[in-house]
XYZ file of C-alpha atoms in Angstrom:
715
model
C 121.623 171.487 110.763
C 123.022 168.049 111.463
C 124.723 166.970 108.231
C 124.000 163.362 109.003
C 120.416 163.327 110.132
C 119.275 166.445 108.319
C 117.253 167.635 111.298
C 116.134 171.289 111.554
C 115.587 173.493 114.613
C 112.847 176.153 114.371
C 113.217 179.768 115.405
C 111.294 179.171 118.602
C 113.865 176.640 119.730
C 111.466 173.707 119.397
C 112.683 170.603 117.640
C 110.902 169.812 114.441
C 110.271 166.256 113.203
C 113.252 164.910 111.330
C 112.711 165.087 107.601
C 114.316 162.683 105.146
C 115.447 164.290 101.933
C 117.180 162.858 98.910
C 120.889 163.626 98.923
C 122.759 162.534 95.872
C 126.382 163.434 96.261
C 129.103 162.992 93.695
C 129.536 159.447 94.909
C 126.355 158.619 93.037
C 124.949 156.807 96.074
C 121.968 157.956 98.140
C 122.375 158.275 101.843
C 118.682 158.986 102.634
C 115.379 159.288 100.903
C 112.644 156.995 99.771
C 113.148 154.433 97.025
C 110.374 153.079 94.854
C 112.121 149.698 94.852
C 113.602 149.023 98.282
C 112.641 149.379 101.935
C 113.882 152.663 103.398
C 116.615 151.064 105.504
C 118.257 149.769 102.346
C 118.574 153.283 100.968
C 121.011 154.499 103.539
C 124.750 154.288 103.297
C 124.603 150.720 104.447
C 126.748 149.683 107.413
C 129.003 146.718 106.780
C 126.821 144.235 108.611
C 123.733 145.260 106.649
C 125.057 144.637 103.159
C 127.487 141.838 103.844
C 124.864 139.304 102.801
C 124.888 140.606 99.196
C 128.505 139.790 98.266
C 128.265 136.582 100.276
C 125.098 135.528 98.477
C 126.386 136.351 95.002
C 129.685 134.655 95.766
C 127.899 131.509 96.909
C 125.759 131.499 93.757
C 128.903 131.680 91.628
C 130.658 129.031 93.708
C 127.638 126.733 93.473
C 127.690 127.021 89.680
C 131.367 126.012 89.543
C 130.777 123.314 92.127
C 128.056 121.788 89.975
C 130.481 121.530 87.064
C 133.267 120.041 89.191
C 130.932 117.379 90.578
C 130.355 115.972 87.094
C 132.251 112.796 86.102
C 136.006 113.202 85.500
C 135.938 116.877 86.450
C 138.130 116.797 89.557
C 140.968 114.514 88.462
C 140.319 113.806 84.794
C 141.143 115.553 81.538
C 138.442 118.064 80.599
C 138.868 117.880 76.856
C 141.086 116.672 74.062
C 140.405 117.715 70.485
C 138.395 120.758 71.622
C 141.272 122.106 73.704
C 139.177 122.532 76.870
C 141.545 120.349 78.879
C 144.910 121.683 77.753
C 145.685 124.877 79.673
C 145.603 123.372 83.162
C 148.406 120.987 82.218
C 150.559 123.874 81.005
C 150.143 126.076 84.088
C 150.415 123.369 86.747
C 153.058 121.496 84.747
C 155.194 124.646 84.552
C 154.817 125.116 88.316
C 155.962 121.514 88.847
C 159.009 122.128 86.670
C 159.697 125.312 88.640
C 159.800 123.606 92.036
C 162.126 120.995 90.503
C 164.617 123.729 89.641
C 163.796 124.441 85.991
C 163.328 128.093 85.115
C 160.610 129.084 82.664
C 161.836 130.941 79.592
C 165.406 129.747 80.226
C 164.783 125.985 80.431
C 161.398 125.581 78.751
C 158.891 127.523 76.674
C 156.214 129.438 78.579
C 154.340 132.180 76.726
C 152.735 134.027 79.651
C 154.048 136.157 82.515
C 155.123 134.072 85.520
C 152.225 134.948 87.839
C 150.324 131.691 87.309
C 153.468 129.660 88.037
C 153.793 131.319 91.425
C 150.082 130.949 92.181
C 150.056 127.238 91.379
C 153.442 126.373 92.921
C 151.847 125.466 96.302
C 149.671 122.910 94.523
C 152.723 121.580 92.701
C 154.422 121.166 96.089
C 151.342 119.417 97.479
C 151.447 117.080 94.479
C 154.998 116.064 95.381
C 153.632 114.675 98.659
C 150.080 113.550 97.871
C 150.400 112.851 94.148
C 150.091 115.353 91.354
C 146.566 114.228 90.505
C 145.519 115.438 93.970
C 147.436 118.684 93.473
C 145.487 119.158 90.229
C 142.201 118.524 92.013
C 142.990 121.090 94.716
C 144.058 123.675 92.146
C 140.752 123.223 90.309
C 138.833 123.685 93.552
C 140.834 126.835 94.264
C 139.911 128.224 90.846
C 136.234 127.647 91.672
C 136.703 129.555 94.942
C 138.328 132.415 93.027
C 135.363 132.553 90.631
C 133.059 132.793 93.664
C 135.214 135.528 95.207
C 135.078 137.486 91.948
C 131.286 137.719 92.089
C 131.514 139.000 95.669
C 134.156 141.559 94.666
C 132.016 142.738 91.761
C 129.263 143.531 94.283
C 131.718 145.329 96.571
C 133.111 147.418 93.711
C 129.752 149.215 93.255
C 128.806 149.397 96.947
C 128.639 153.196 96.752
C 125.397 152.805 94.756
C 123.603 150.722 97.354
C 122.040 147.283 97.591
C 120.385 147.097 94.164
C 123.597 147.926 92.311
C 125.538 145.420 94.402
C 123.009 142.680 93.782
C 122.906 143.327 90.036
C 126.693 143.458 89.641
C 127.306 140.364 91.762
C 124.586 138.267 90.135
C 125.539 139.424 86.641
C 129.006 137.975 87.070
C 127.915 134.977 89.141
C 125.354 133.970 86.524
C 127.388 134.875 83.455
C 126.602 131.945 81.137
C 130.234 131.266 80.165
C 131.667 131.526 83.684
C 132.013 127.734 83.709
C 134.377 127.959 80.718
C 136.833 129.874 82.905
C 136.088 128.188 86.217
C 136.017 124.481 85.359
C 139.798 124.139 85.618
C 143.025 126.130 85.743
C 142.691 129.137 83.434
C 144.238 132.574 83.765
C 141.072 134.652 83.478
C 139.629 134.050 86.997
C 142.918 135.113 88.605
C 143.264 138.052 86.221
C 139.762 139.207 87.190
C 140.468 138.599 90.894
C 143.432 140.980 91.000
C 141.731 143.576 88.776
C 138.649 143.637 91.016
C 140.773 143.755 94.163
C 142.559 146.748 92.659
C 139.224 148.365 91.832
C 137.797 147.809 95.325
C 140.900 149.250 96.980
C 141.030 152.195 94.594
C 137.400 153.274 95.142
C 136.171 154.826 98.373
C 132.569 156.032 98.515
C 132.491 156.475 94.755
C 135.684 158.523 94.625
C 139.367 157.724 94.420
C 140.718 156.725 97.797
C 142.533 159.566 99.518
C 145.012 157.321 101.287
C 148.295 156.970 99.334
C 148.835 153.605 100.970
C 145.479 152.381 99.750
C 146.210 153.567 96.206
C 149.615 151.894 96.389
C 147.915 148.609 97.284
C 145.404 149.110 94.455
C 148.232 149.654 91.974
C 150.007 146.575 93.323
C 146.925 144.444 92.635
C 146.773 145.682 89.046
C 150.488 144.897 88.724
C 149.893 141.377 90.014
C 147.094 141.039 87.475
C 149.657 141.884 84.794
C 151.863 139.109 86.189
C 149.037 136.701 85.426
C 148.130 137.969 81.965
C 149.153 140.993 79.941
C 145.495 141.921 79.395
C 145.556 143.659 82.784
C 146.966 146.646 80.909
C 143.459 147.511 79.642
C 141.781 148.361 82.988
C 145.103 149.619 84.363
C 145.197 152.300 81.646
C 141.774 153.531 82.734
C 142.845 153.594 86.381
C 146.063 155.456 85.556
C 144.114 158.053 83.566
C 142.029 159.062 86.582
C 144.855 158.770 89.101
C 147.182 160.982 87.077
C 144.801 163.907 87.486
C 146.332 164.292 90.965
C 149.855 163.049 90.502
C 151.253 163.602 93.967
C 148.350 162.282 96.023
C 146.977 159.637 93.634
C 149.055 159.055 90.517
C 152.446 158.545 92.122
C 151.446 155.971 94.783
C 149.269 154.095 92.284
C 152.022 153.910 89.646
C 154.639 152.887 92.222
C 152.383 150.072 93.386
C 151.627 149.080 89.795
C 155.315 148.838 88.903
C 156.182 147.016 92.122
C 153.350 144.521 91.685
C 154.489 143.647 88.186
C 158.269 143.884 88.462
C 158.995 142.161 91.769
C 157.510 138.737 90.879
C 158.746 138.974 87.284
C 162.300 140.226 87.769
C 164.013 136.918 88.743
C 162.616 135.177 85.678
C 163.500 138.087 83.416
C 167.077 138.217 84.673
C 167.502 134.465 84.151
C 166.719 134.783 80.421
C 165.902 138.368 79.364
C 165.898 137.769 75.605
C 163.701 134.690 75.808
C 161.356 136.359 78.290
C 160.670 139.164 75.833
C 160.424 136.752 72.906
C 158.041 134.318 74.599
C 155.778 136.686 76.546
C 155.479 139.561 74.090
C 156.837 138.855 70.618
C 155.346 135.357 70.318
C 151.901 136.620 71.337
C 152.084 139.523 68.902
C 153.187 137.158 66.124
C 150.306 134.888 67.064
C 147.763 137.617 66.378
C 149.513 138.745 63.191
C 149.744 135.199 61.793
C 146.005 134.526 61.979
C 144.873 134.465 58.350
C 141.187 134.362 59.324
C 140.715 135.982 62.751
C 137.492 135.457 64.654
C 134.784 137.807 63.384
C 133.387 140.710 65.388
C 129.952 139.086 65.545
C 131.371 135.827 66.907
C 133.339 137.685 69.566
C 130.255 139.634 70.649
C 128.170 136.474 70.825
C 130.802 134.831 73.015
C 131.192 137.909 75.222
C 127.425 137.979 75.742
C 127.287 134.290 76.705
C 124.123 133.931 74.608
C 125.167 130.660 72.984
C 125.488 129.004 76.393
C 121.858 129.908 77.164
C 120.145 129.531 73.798
C 122.385 126.981 72.108
C 123.953 127.014 68.680
C 120.737 128.307 67.144
C 121.235 131.778 68.581
C 120.977 134.522 65.983
C 124.141 136.691 66.028
C 122.253 139.639 64.592
C 119.776 139.561 67.479
C 122.614 139.339 69.992
C 124.379 142.328 68.428
C 121.092 144.283 68.446
C 120.469 143.520 72.140
C 124.030 144.468 73.049
C 123.730 147.689 71.054
C 120.429 148.549 72.734
C 122.002 147.856 76.132
C 124.929 150.098 75.283
C 122.535 152.885 74.262
C 120.600 152.472 77.527
C 123.823 152.695 79.543
C 124.868 155.801 77.605
C 121.489 157.474 78.226
C 121.618 156.711 81.947
C 125.146 158.072 82.191
C 124.163 161.197 80.256
C 121.095 161.746 82.411
C 123.232 161.679 85.567
C 126.456 163.084 84.085
C 126.678 166.004 86.517
C 126.368 163.710 89.521
C 128.445 160.821 88.168
C 131.325 159.914 90.436
C 134.881 159.273 89.295
C 134.430 155.602 90.207
C 131.566 155.306 87.729
C 133.563 156.966 84.960
C 136.487 154.634 85.696
C 134.191 151.600 85.522
C 132.797 152.761 82.181
C 136.197 153.597 80.677
C 137.740 150.396 82.039
C 134.945 148.324 80.526
C 135.298 150.006 77.134
C 139.056 149.441 77.267
C 138.687 145.762 78.170
C 135.974 145.076 75.584
C 137.984 146.893 72.918
C 141.051 144.857 73.857
C 139.143 141.660 73.173
C 139.185 142.452 69.461
C 142.990 142.397 69.295
C 143.788 138.643 69.599
C 143.400 136.669 66.399
C 141.719 133.859 68.320
C 138.935 134.130 70.878
C 138.271 131.185 73.172
C 135.199 130.866 75.345
C 137.038 131.468 78.621
C 138.311 134.806 77.294
C 134.764 136.158 77.658
C 134.942 135.984 81.451
C 137.307 138.981 81.585
C 135.073 141.527 79.794
C 132.040 140.025 81.554
C 133.513 140.999 84.923
C 133.741 144.679 83.967
C 130.413 144.614 82.129
C 128.807 143.390 85.361
C 130.147 146.494 87.121
C 128.586 148.707 84.448
C 125.306 146.830 84.898
C 125.433 147.473 88.639
C 126.246 151.167 88.243
C 123.535 151.600 85.610
C 120.891 149.970 87.789
C 121.932 152.155 90.699
C 121.704 155.279 88.558
C 118.313 154.219 87.196
C 117.076 153.792 90.741
C 118.444 157.253 91.541
C 116.492 158.774 88.656
C 113.262 157.086 89.806
C 113.859 158.203 93.365
C 114.445 161.811 92.323
C 111.257 161.741 90.237
C 109.224 160.557 93.165
C 110.733 163.272 95.329
C 109.618 165.882 92.798
C 106.120 164.375 92.864
C 106.268 164.571 96.676
C 105.642 160.926 97.212
C 105.607 160.377 100.943
C 107.737 157.898 102.748
C 104.766 155.579 103.070
C 104.348 154.911 99.368
C 101.372 153.223 97.884
C 103.832 150.541 96.723
C 103.397 147.830 99.352
C 106.363 146.252 101.092
C 105.833 142.811 99.447
C 106.054 144.472 96.032
C 109.273 146.200 97.014
C 110.737 142.978 98.345
C 109.699 141.233 95.144
C 112.404 143.036 93.172
C 115.346 141.094 94.638
C 113.218 137.974 94.502
C 112.591 138.425 90.792
C 116.301 139.057 90.226
C 117.192 135.846 92.016
C 114.455 133.977 90.149
C 115.789 135.118 86.770
C 119.290 134.174 87.818
C 118.080 130.750 88.897
C 116.142 130.269 85.651
C 119.306 130.801 83.633
C 121.115 128.109 85.599
C 119.383 125.171 83.921
C 120.220 125.954 80.272
C 123.720 126.971 81.330
C 124.123 123.681 83.177
C 123.103 121.813 80.025
C 125.529 123.918 78.022
C 128.337 123.157 80.482
C 127.653 119.435 80.189
C 127.847 119.678 76.400
C 130.900 121.912 76.554
C 132.796 119.340 78.619
C 131.410 116.213 76.983
C 134.904 115.033 75.989
C 136.077 114.822 79.587
C 137.588 111.487 80.475
C 140.308 109.678 82.366
C 143.348 107.870 81.037
C 145.339 107.807 84.272
C 144.834 104.096 84.969
C 146.095 103.138 81.512
C 149.134 105.416 81.729
C 150.018 104.326 85.263
C 149.829 100.658 84.310
C 152.032 101.148 81.242
C 154.652 103.700 82.282
C 156.825 103.060 85.361
C 157.117 105.929 87.817
C 160.150 108.104 87.175
C 160.340 107.353 83.442
C 161.224 110.134 81.035
C 157.980 110.765 79.136
C 157.015 113.271 76.445
C 153.439 114.236 75.622
C 151.405 116.627 73.515
C 149.041 117.281 76.458
C 150.774 117.653 79.857
C 147.609 117.173 81.901
C 147.626 113.501 80.858
C 150.860 113.017 82.778
C 149.776 115.186 85.722
C 146.501 113.292 86.175
C 148.402 109.984 86.133
C 151.279 111.282 88.321
C 153.895 110.667 85.638
C 154.896 114.276 85.023
C 158.251 114.012 86.841
C 161.243 111.901 85.867
C 164.121 110.470 87.884
C 166.392 110.767 84.862
C 168.521 113.874 84.884
C 168.426 115.675 81.583
C 164.902 114.548 80.719
C 163.429 117.231 78.390
C 161.233 119.841 80.114
C 158.436 120.010 77.556
C 155.418 121.770 79.055
C 153.636 123.663 76.281
C 153.844 121.989 72.852
C 151.241 124.432 71.514
C 153.214 127.406 72.796
C 156.344 126.105 71.102
C 154.681 126.610 67.731
C 154.219 130.281 68.609
C 157.858 130.721 69.599
C 159.561 128.472 67.043
C 157.398 128.945 63.940
C 156.791 132.709 63.951
C 153.451 132.638 65.755
C 151.910 129.843 63.657
C 149.398 127.549 65.307
C 149.947 123.772 65.094
C 149.661 122.326 61.596
C 151.044 119.558 59.412
C 153.693 120.814 57.027
C 157.023 119.846 55.530
C 158.090 123.464 55.904
C 158.516 123.225 59.678
C 161.709 125.060 60.744
C 164.593 122.587 60.780
C 165.689 123.497 64.303
C 162.116 123.034 65.617
C 161.790 119.547 64.142
C 165.288 118.423 65.101
C 164.738 119.619 68.682
C 161.698 117.392 69.059
C 163.541 114.445 67.503
C 166.440 114.940 69.924
C 163.985 114.960 72.822
C 162.385 111.752 71.609
C 165.830 110.167 71.393
C 166.256 110.832 75.118
C 162.732 109.894 76.215
C 161.568 106.457 77.324
C 157.894 106.941 76.423
C 155.686 109.249 74.357
C 151.999 109.760 75.220
C 149.722 111.371 72.617
C 146.138 112.489 73.186
C 145.383 111.826 69.506
C 147.336 109.754 67.042
C 149.690 111.885 64.994
C 148.954 114.954 67.126
C 149.732 118.147 65.222
C 151.121 119.691 68.420
C 154.322 117.843 67.488
C 156.051 119.143 64.332
C 155.888 115.983 62.251
C 157.602 115.795 58.890
C 157.967 112.755 56.666
C 161.482 112.166 58.024
C 160.414 112.586 61.664
C 157.434 110.288 61.186
C 159.645 107.585 59.645
C 162.206 107.954 62.429
C 159.488 107.691 65.096
C 158.087 104.525 63.501
C 161.566 102.953 63.577
C 162.402 103.907 67.157
C 159.047 103.686 68.998
C 156.438 100.966 69.272
C 152.819 101.296 70.527
C 152.343 99.541 73.852
C 148.903 100.705 75.019
C 145.942 102.766 73.863
C 142.621 103.929 75.196
C 140.224 106.823 74.788
C 142.484 109.777 74.033
C 145.673 108.130 75.290
C 148.144 106.453 72.946
C 151.308 105.253 74.652
C 154.514 104.535 72.725
C 157.684 103.005 74.136
C 161.117 103.635 72.704
C 162.630 100.540 71.127
C 165.694 99.597 73.223
C 168.892 100.975 71.724
C 171.931 98.869 70.931
C 175.027 99.145 73.087
C 176.774 101.197 70.391
C 173.820 103.598 70.127
C 173.728 104.060 73.900
C 177.453 104.828 73.927
C 177.042 107.323 71.098
C 174.186 109.040 72.922
C 176.189 109.005 76.150
C 179.120 110.732 74.445
C 176.761 113.457 73.179
C 175.313 113.899 76.663
C 178.795 113.999 78.146
C 179.809 116.754 75.735
C 176.658 118.678 76.660
C 177.505 118.445 80.360
C 174.681 116.011 81.144
C 176.920 113.693 83.138
C 174.203 111.806 85.006
C 172.394 110.882 81.803
C 175.695 109.968 80.124
C 176.710 107.723 83.026
C 173.300 106.053 82.893
C 173.674 105.355 79.158
C 177.237 103.998 79.487
C 176.091 101.692 82.296
C 173.103 100.534 80.225
C 175.466 99.827 77.301
C 177.575 97.560 79.540
C 174.454 95.649 80.594
C 173.750 94.913 76.934
C 177.406 94.289 76.084
C 179.827 93.658 78.977
C 182.706 93.740 76.438
C 182.029 97.385 75.471
C 185.506 98.737 76.229
C 184.518 102.195 75.009
C 181.838 102.412 77.710
C 184.403 101.598 80.408
C 186.779 104.155 78.913
C 184.179 106.963 78.931
C 183.197 106.145 82.495
C 186.881 106.460 83.340
C 187.123 109.831 81.611
C 184.115 111.129 83.567
C 185.611 109.909 86.860
C 188.984 111.430 86.004
C 187.346 114.780 85.182
C 185.584 114.675 88.550
C 188.883 113.992 90.394
C 188.088 110.366 91.278
C 191.437 108.842 90.266
C 190.811 105.408 91.788
C 187.546 104.849 89.914
C 189.050 106.220 86.704
C 192.050 103.839 87.032
C 189.687 100.898 87.584
C 187.621 101.796 84.492
C 190.743 102.135 82.302
C 192.038 98.779 83.498
C 188.643 97.211 82.677
C 188.831 98.674 79.168
C 192.407 97.352 78.748
C 191.396 93.917 79.975
C 189.080 93.784 76.963
C 191.423 95.518 74.508
C 195.026 95.614 75.740
C 196.099 97.949 72.933
C 193.331 100.540 73.517
C 195.527 103.600 72.920
C 193.333 106.210 74.696
C 192.966 104.012 77.785
C 196.736 103.366 77.859
C 197.502 107.076 77.550
C 195.017 108.242 80.209
C 196.118 105.509 82.608
C 199.761 106.551 82.083
C 198.836 110.149 82.914
C 197.123 108.975 86.123
C 200.174 106.881 87.120
C 202.774 109.560 86.392
C 202.905 110.735 90.012
C 201.768 107.653 91.904
C 203.470 104.900 89.850
C 206.004 106.430 87.411
C 207.487 103.062 86.487
C 204.069 101.791 85.400
C 203.520 104.996 83.464
C 206.875 104.538 81.748
C 205.875 101.055 80.598
C 202.509 102.282 79.347
C 204.048 105.086 77.235
C 206.579 102.693 75.758
C 203.765 100.283 74.877
C 201.920 103.074 73.054
C 205.083 103.974 71.091
C 205.715 100.317 70.329
C 202.239 100.094 68.818
C 202.615 103.404 66.963
C 206.084 104.898 66.615
C 204.611 108.151 65.265
C 202.627 108.966 68.428
C 204.108 112.376 69.194
C 202.145 112.988 72.404
C 203.229 109.689 73.949
C 206.857 110.515 73.053
C 206.499 113.998 74.581
C 205.066 112.723 77.879
C 207.648 109.909 77.995
C 210.477 112.436 77.515
C 209.266 114.595 80.411
C 208.779 111.508 82.604
C 212.353 110.295 81.878
C 213.654 113.777 82.653
C 211.995 113.659 86.073
C 213.427 110.171 86.648
C 216.979 111.469 85.895
C 217.556 109.865 82.494
C 218.417 113.091 80.611
C 219.909 111.422 77.528
C 216.843 109.281 76.783
C 214.557 112.158 77.730
C 216.131 114.529 75.204
C 215.928 111.830 72.556
C 212.173 111.377 73.031
C 211.565 115.130 73.230
C 213.404 115.677 69.954
C 211.368 112.856 68.400
C 208.078 114.400 69.578
C 208.938 117.807 68.096
C 210.110 116.215 64.843
C 206.806 114.296 64.542
C 204.681 117.339 65.472
C 206.496 120.715 65.244
C 203.626 122.467 67.053
C 204.785 120.734 70.256
C 208.018 122.767 70.250
C 206.270 125.508 72.204
C 205.737 123.078 75.066
C 209.422 122.112 75.347
C 211.961 124.520 76.907
C 214.483 125.706 74.295
C 217.500 124.484 76.260
C 216.183 120.914 76.074
C 215.912 120.801 72.291
C 218.838 119.330 70.265
C 220.816 118.305 73.301
């Protein structure tokens, strides 16, 4: 018997008509047999060209939904939200990528509380922004996120392809039409990329309903799950389910999958970890754990289930949580019954999808907070369960008809069979309108402040903000000043600096946290706040009073309040420059010393410090010129006299001799001047005077005796 066509040959050698029988292998899919729902050709193990339209169609539906949102006002280049937090994350992820391509390392140079995957994904858009403007880089990154959301719906259909067309259509449309998909796809969020890599791993891991037999394919699948972990740590939930089934055959499945998983996570992460291992662990893991533990009133189970179902986006705020929980419970019971009814024929892929979904949904109860875009992650795996369940239900109906000996030419007419996908598409389309209204309400705070910020803040200024997307959208995220603070995630800083606490007003803010922000504001030229007195900045009474004294409001608009630092006095600039110089921030220090001279050309201390910096850098001519400028203002400036004498010791010893003598004439107890003068006289051949000055130096400061050879002391 031909195992493909199922044809029989009779004993007389005459060919019999080919009979189609239902074959349900362990893959769970049907290769042949009549379906009560679909035309016969759709029941076969569909060739690629036959079912390609399903993932394409579901992907386009998902992309169209995101496209509708992005075509609304202010969606492409504006800020998507302010007080509601809907427009914050994109500024953090793209802003961190911009800092990265400018040479700042996350974890080491600035706070970033996620794995580095998103930074690497968005770095190309940060590079594009350097050429075309960062507002255009932001726009392209948002469009890419919409494409990823569309690709996810197509991948969801592909992941259940072993169950045939109905399962693919259900899984793809379930994710494409998930009511809260817009919450994840309207801008840069981690969930679409997390889902992308998890679904890619699932598609590569599954072959005809079973684990792939190719070690290379399993290695690639593991790598995709590892890359998902680089985006967000939640990838551990489906990865655990995948590992469980792969470990059953360690050599052929478990080992290649685990190697790929480790490689996918470690290789992109390792450079960042090595740059700051302690901070990496603190920011990515400890801060997030503290965040969950610090929530005094975590989001309730009912609220989480309502959000994961997307019901509020369809039915509005009036949705009854009890009804939603009942419907979800009934759905879970239906899935369990279908799985139990087909347990003996259920493929490993189906068990993985079920276990992965349970793991992901269970993981959603761990965070203390639960934002709307979080729901997209469990929705992706729930859509796979929906596809598998529909495929299994179709299998049960098909088997029943086979037992009743329903012929191929069923009494169910072709239009009725074709109506099933039509009804599915109609229901999906019907849900679009309330979801579209919900998306409009969800993003009703979207706006633009770029024109105001551009007109007020010169390009290249050092600017701090509580919401980085404000500066990205106005192309003011980068500064020409070296040493400008790299503040990217003010919200995340609360998690790392205040033991996982979310932003709040309190006098009990850790001293280091508050003083760090005040030091940054001392260096900045401008501060832009999305709301006045934003709690993303750790204000205390002292910090608020200091800010009022040192900053003045210069512009304001809807959700953009711009403050400019009151110009510092020459003395204050010099003091700040000295601090920067001690911290190794030479460019900023030089800029401050130069600015001090503009305000006060007689600031001898500024000339002196510029001379010290030049001398440290080996530029003797510039250092000599700066010291002479300082002495032209104050001829008895001891430090300038001393440093100039040191510079002249080799090139102009006579001048150096005069300078040391002038210092001693002004202060006869200057031991260091006497010491250097003694050594200089010794080199010039005047041993008697040299020994006299050396003895004087040691008498004034006995600790200098170690620097003078013993045979030179006391004649």
